[in-house]
C-alpha positions as a printed NumPy array, in Angstrom:
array([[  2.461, -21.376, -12.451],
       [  1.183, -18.226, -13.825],
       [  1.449, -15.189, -11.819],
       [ -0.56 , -11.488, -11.466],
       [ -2.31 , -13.954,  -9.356],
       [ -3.209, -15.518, -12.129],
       [ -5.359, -12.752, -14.183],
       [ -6.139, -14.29 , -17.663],
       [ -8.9  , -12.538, -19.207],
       [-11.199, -13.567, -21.733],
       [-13.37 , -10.802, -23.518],
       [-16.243, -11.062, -25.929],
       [-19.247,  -9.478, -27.806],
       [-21.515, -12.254, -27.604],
       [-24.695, -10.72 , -29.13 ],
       [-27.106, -12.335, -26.916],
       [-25.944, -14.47 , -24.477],
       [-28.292, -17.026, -23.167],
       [-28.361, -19.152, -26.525],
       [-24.654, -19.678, -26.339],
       [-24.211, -20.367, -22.667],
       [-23.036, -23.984, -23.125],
       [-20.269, -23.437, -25.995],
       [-18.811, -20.562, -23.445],
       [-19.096, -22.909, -20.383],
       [-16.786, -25.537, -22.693],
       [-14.79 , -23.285, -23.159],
       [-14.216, -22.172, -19.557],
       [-13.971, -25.726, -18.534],
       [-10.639, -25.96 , -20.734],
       [ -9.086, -22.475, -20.361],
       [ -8.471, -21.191, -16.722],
       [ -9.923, -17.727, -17.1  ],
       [-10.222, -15.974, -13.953],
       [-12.257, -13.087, -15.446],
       [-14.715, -13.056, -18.224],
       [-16.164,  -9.812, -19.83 ],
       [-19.628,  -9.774, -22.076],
       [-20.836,  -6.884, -23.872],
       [-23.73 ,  -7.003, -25.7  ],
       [-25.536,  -9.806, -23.944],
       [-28.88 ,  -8.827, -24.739],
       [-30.112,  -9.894, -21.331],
       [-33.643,  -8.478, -19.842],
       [-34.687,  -8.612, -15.775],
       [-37.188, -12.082, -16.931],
       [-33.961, -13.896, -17.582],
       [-32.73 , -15.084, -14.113],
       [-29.253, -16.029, -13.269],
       [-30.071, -20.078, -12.745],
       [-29.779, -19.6  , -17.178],
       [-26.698, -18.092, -17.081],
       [-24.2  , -20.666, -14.92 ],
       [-21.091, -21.59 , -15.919],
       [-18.636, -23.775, -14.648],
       [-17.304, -22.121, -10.973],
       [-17.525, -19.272, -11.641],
       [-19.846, -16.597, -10.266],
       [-21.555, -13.092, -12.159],
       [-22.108,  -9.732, -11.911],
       [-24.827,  -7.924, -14.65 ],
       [-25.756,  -4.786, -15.187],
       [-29.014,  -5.169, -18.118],
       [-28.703,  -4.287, -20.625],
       [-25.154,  -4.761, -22.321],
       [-21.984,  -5.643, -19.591],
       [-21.966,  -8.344, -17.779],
       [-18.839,  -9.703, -15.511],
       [-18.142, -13.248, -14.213],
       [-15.335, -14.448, -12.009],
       [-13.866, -17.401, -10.412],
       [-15.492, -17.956,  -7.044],
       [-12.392, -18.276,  -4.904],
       [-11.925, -14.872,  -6.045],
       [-13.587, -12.252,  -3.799],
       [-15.436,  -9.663,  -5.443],
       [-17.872,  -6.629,  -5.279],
       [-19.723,  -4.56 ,  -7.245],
       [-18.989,  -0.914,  -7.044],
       [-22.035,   0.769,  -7.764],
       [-21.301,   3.881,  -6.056],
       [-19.096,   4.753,  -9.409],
       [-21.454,   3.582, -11.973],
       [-23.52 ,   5.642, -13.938],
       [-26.889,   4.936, -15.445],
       [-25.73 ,   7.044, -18.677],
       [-22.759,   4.711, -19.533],
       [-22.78 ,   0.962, -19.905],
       [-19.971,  -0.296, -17.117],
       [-19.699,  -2.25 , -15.141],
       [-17.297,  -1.885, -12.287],
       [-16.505,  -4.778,  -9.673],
       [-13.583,  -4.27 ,  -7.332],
       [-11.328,  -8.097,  -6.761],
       [ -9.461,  -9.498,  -4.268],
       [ -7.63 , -12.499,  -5.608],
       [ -5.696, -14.713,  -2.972],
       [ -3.101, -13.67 ,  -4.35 ],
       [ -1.461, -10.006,  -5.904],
       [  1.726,  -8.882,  -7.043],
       [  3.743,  -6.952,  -5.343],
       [  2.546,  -3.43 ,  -4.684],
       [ -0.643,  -4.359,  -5.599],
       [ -3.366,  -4.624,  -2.712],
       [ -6.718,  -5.111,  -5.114],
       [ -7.832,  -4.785,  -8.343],
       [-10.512,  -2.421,  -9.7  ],
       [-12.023,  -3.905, -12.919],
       [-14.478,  -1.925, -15.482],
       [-16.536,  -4.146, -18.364],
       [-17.204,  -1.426, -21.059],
       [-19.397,  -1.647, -23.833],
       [-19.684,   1.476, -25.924],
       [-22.058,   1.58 , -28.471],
       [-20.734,   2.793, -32.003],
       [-23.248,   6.058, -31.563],
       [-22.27 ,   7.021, -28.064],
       [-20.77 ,  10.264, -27.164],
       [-16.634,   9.6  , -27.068],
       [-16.073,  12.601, -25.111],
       [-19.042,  11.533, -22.07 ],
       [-17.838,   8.181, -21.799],
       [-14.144,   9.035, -21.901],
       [-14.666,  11.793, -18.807],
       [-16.805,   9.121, -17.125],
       [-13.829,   6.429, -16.917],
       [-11.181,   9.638, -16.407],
       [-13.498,  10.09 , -13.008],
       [-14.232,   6.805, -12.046],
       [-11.009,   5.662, -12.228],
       [ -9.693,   8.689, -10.387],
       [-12.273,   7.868,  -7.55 ],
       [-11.567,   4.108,  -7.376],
       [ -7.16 ,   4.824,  -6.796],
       [ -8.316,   7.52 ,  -4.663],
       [-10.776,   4.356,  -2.323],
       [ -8.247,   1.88 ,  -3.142],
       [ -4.469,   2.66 ,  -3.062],
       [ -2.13 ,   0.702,  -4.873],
       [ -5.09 ,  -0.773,  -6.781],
       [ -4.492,  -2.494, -10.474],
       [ -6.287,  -1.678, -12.98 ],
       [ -8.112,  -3.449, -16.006],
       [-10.421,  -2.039, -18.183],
       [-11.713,  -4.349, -20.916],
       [-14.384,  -4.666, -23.513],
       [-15.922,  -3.356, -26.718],
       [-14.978,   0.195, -27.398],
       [-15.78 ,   0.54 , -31.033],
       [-12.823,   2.426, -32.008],
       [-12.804,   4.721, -29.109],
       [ -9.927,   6.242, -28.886],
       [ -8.47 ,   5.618, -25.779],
       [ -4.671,   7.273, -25.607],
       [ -5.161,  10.29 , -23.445],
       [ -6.88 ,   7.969, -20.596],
       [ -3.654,   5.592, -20.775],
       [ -1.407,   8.508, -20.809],
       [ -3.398,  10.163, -17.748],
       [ -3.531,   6.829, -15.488],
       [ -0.292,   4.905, -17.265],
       [ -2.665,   2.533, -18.869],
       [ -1.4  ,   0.308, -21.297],
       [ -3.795,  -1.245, -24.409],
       [ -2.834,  -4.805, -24.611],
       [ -5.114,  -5.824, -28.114],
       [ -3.115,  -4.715, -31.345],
       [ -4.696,  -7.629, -33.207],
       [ -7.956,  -7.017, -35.223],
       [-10.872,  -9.331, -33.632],
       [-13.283,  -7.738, -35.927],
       [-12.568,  -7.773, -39.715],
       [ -9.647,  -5.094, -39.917],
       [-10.782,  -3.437, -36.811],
       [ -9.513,  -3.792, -33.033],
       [-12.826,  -3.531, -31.262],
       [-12.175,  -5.184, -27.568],
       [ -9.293,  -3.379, -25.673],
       [ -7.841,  -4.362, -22.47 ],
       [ -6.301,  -1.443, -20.678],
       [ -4.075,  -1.574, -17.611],
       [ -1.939,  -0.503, -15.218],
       [ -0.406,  -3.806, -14.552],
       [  1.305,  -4.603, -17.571],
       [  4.673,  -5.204, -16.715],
       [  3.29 ,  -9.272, -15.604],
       [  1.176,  -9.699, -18.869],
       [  3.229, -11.423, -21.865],
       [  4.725,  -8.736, -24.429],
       [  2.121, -10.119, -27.282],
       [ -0.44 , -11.502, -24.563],
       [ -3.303, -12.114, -26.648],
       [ -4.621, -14.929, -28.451],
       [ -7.567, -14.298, -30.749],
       [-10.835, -17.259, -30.373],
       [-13.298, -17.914, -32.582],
       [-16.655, -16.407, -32.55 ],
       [-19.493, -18.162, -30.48 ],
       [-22.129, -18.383, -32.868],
       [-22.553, -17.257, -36.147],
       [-21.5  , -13.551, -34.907],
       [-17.938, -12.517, -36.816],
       [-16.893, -10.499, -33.742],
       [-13.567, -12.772, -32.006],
       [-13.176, -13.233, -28.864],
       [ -9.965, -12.428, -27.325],
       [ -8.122, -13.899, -24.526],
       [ -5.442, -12.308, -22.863],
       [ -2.613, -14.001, -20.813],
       [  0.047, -12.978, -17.487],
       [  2.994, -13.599, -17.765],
       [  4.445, -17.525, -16.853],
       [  6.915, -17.859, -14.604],
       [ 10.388, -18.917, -16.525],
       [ 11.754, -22.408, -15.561],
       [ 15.407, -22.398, -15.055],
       [ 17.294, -24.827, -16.729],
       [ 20.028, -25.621, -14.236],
       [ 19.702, -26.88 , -10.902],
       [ 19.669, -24.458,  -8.116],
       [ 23.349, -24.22 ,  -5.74 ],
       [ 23.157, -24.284,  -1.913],
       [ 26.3  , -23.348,  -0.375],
       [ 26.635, -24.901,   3.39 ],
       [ 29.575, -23.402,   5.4  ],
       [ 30.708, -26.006,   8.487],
       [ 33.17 , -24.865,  11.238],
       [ 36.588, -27.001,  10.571],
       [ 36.377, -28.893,  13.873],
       [ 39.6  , -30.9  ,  13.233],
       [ 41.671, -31.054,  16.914],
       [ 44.486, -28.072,  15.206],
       [ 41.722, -26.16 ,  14.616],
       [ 40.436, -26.759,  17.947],
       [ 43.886, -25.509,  19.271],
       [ 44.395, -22.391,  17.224],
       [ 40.988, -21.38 ,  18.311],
       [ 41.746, -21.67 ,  21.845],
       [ 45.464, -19.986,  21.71 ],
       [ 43.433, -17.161,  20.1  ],
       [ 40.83 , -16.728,  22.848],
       [ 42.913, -17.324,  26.048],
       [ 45.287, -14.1  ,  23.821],
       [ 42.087, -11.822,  23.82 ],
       [ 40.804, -12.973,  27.487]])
């Protein structure tokens, strides 16, 4: 069993989504992801949702970049009231069945951040939003995941005790998706696993993976304690309560 209830993540830069629909829905049907970030999906309002399913799991999209699918036993919203058209996020707030402890939801945030965006916009934007969403939601996780293009990201970990979880290139030499969170202590200490590229695209995807749950290798001890009901016994027991009568 996998725990942080489960919360393996996939990420990718798909460059245009719709064509490669099927590989990803393969791929989902043999990995149990719960939550799936796109950037760059290249997705307009005339493409409905009926040509983007995938295997039980549900969406959220925000045209024109992020876009955010789940597994539908999880319960999730979108959290538009800390969006902002300037910034390509998208922010959903989860409620898996089940959390660890001192945990009571998750706010997540698909980022895509084109290589000739303002760092400094974005970077307040996420310091605010985040601040917002633990100030709506106490004892929220967090997970912030997607293509940052180099963005550096250290003084928004430091501020919220973020951790980056990608250290492995997924793009040439370059470590373009990040996963940042507050709930690192039940993700693996080298969690991620780099996938190949859907498509022809050289951009990896990256999966990234909780903790498991160690098996132990001896059997478990129960210790039973029984009264000694042997007929001495019996009498010492009674000499001792017909003394303190």
């Amino acid at each position: 069993d996998r725990v942080c209830s489960k919360c393996p993540v996939l990420l990718t830069n798909v460059v245009s989504l719709v064509p490669k629909i099927d590989k990803i829905s393969i791929l989902i049907s043999q990995k149990n992801f719960d939550y799936i970030f796109f950037t760059e999906t290249w997705l307009r309002e005339s493409v409905g949702d009926n040509h983007l399913t995938l295997n039980n799991c549900n969406l959220l999209r925000r045209d024109r970049s992020p876009r955010y699918t789940w597994r539908k036993s999880i319960k999730t919203r979108r959290l538009q009231e800390l969006e902002d058209p300037a910034f390509e996020v998208l922010l959903p707030y989860i409620r898996p069945p089940r959390l660890p402890v001192g945990i009571n939801c998750v706010v997540t945030a698909c980022v895509y951040h084109p290589p000739s965006s303002n760092d400094t916009g974005i970077l307040e934007y996420l310091s605010d939003a985040i601040t917002r969403a633990e100030g709506l939601f106490l004892a929220c996780g967090i997970i912030i995941a997607g293509d940052f293009n180099q963005l550096d990201t250290k003084h928004l970990c430091r501020d919220f005790r973020l951790k980056q979880l990608v250290h492995q290139p997924n793009r040439g030499a370059n470590i373009l998706d990040l996963a940042l969170t507050n709930m690192h202590n039940f993700y693996d200490s080298k969690p991620v696993v780099l996938l190949p590229p859907f498509g022809l695209y050289d951009h990896n995807a990256v999966a990234v993976w909780p903790k498991t749950r160690a098996s132990s290798s001896t059997p478990s001890m129960k210790i039973v304690i029984k009264r000694d009901t042997c007929p001495s016994r019996k009498m010492k027991l009674g000499r001792y309560l017909s003394e303190i009568d």
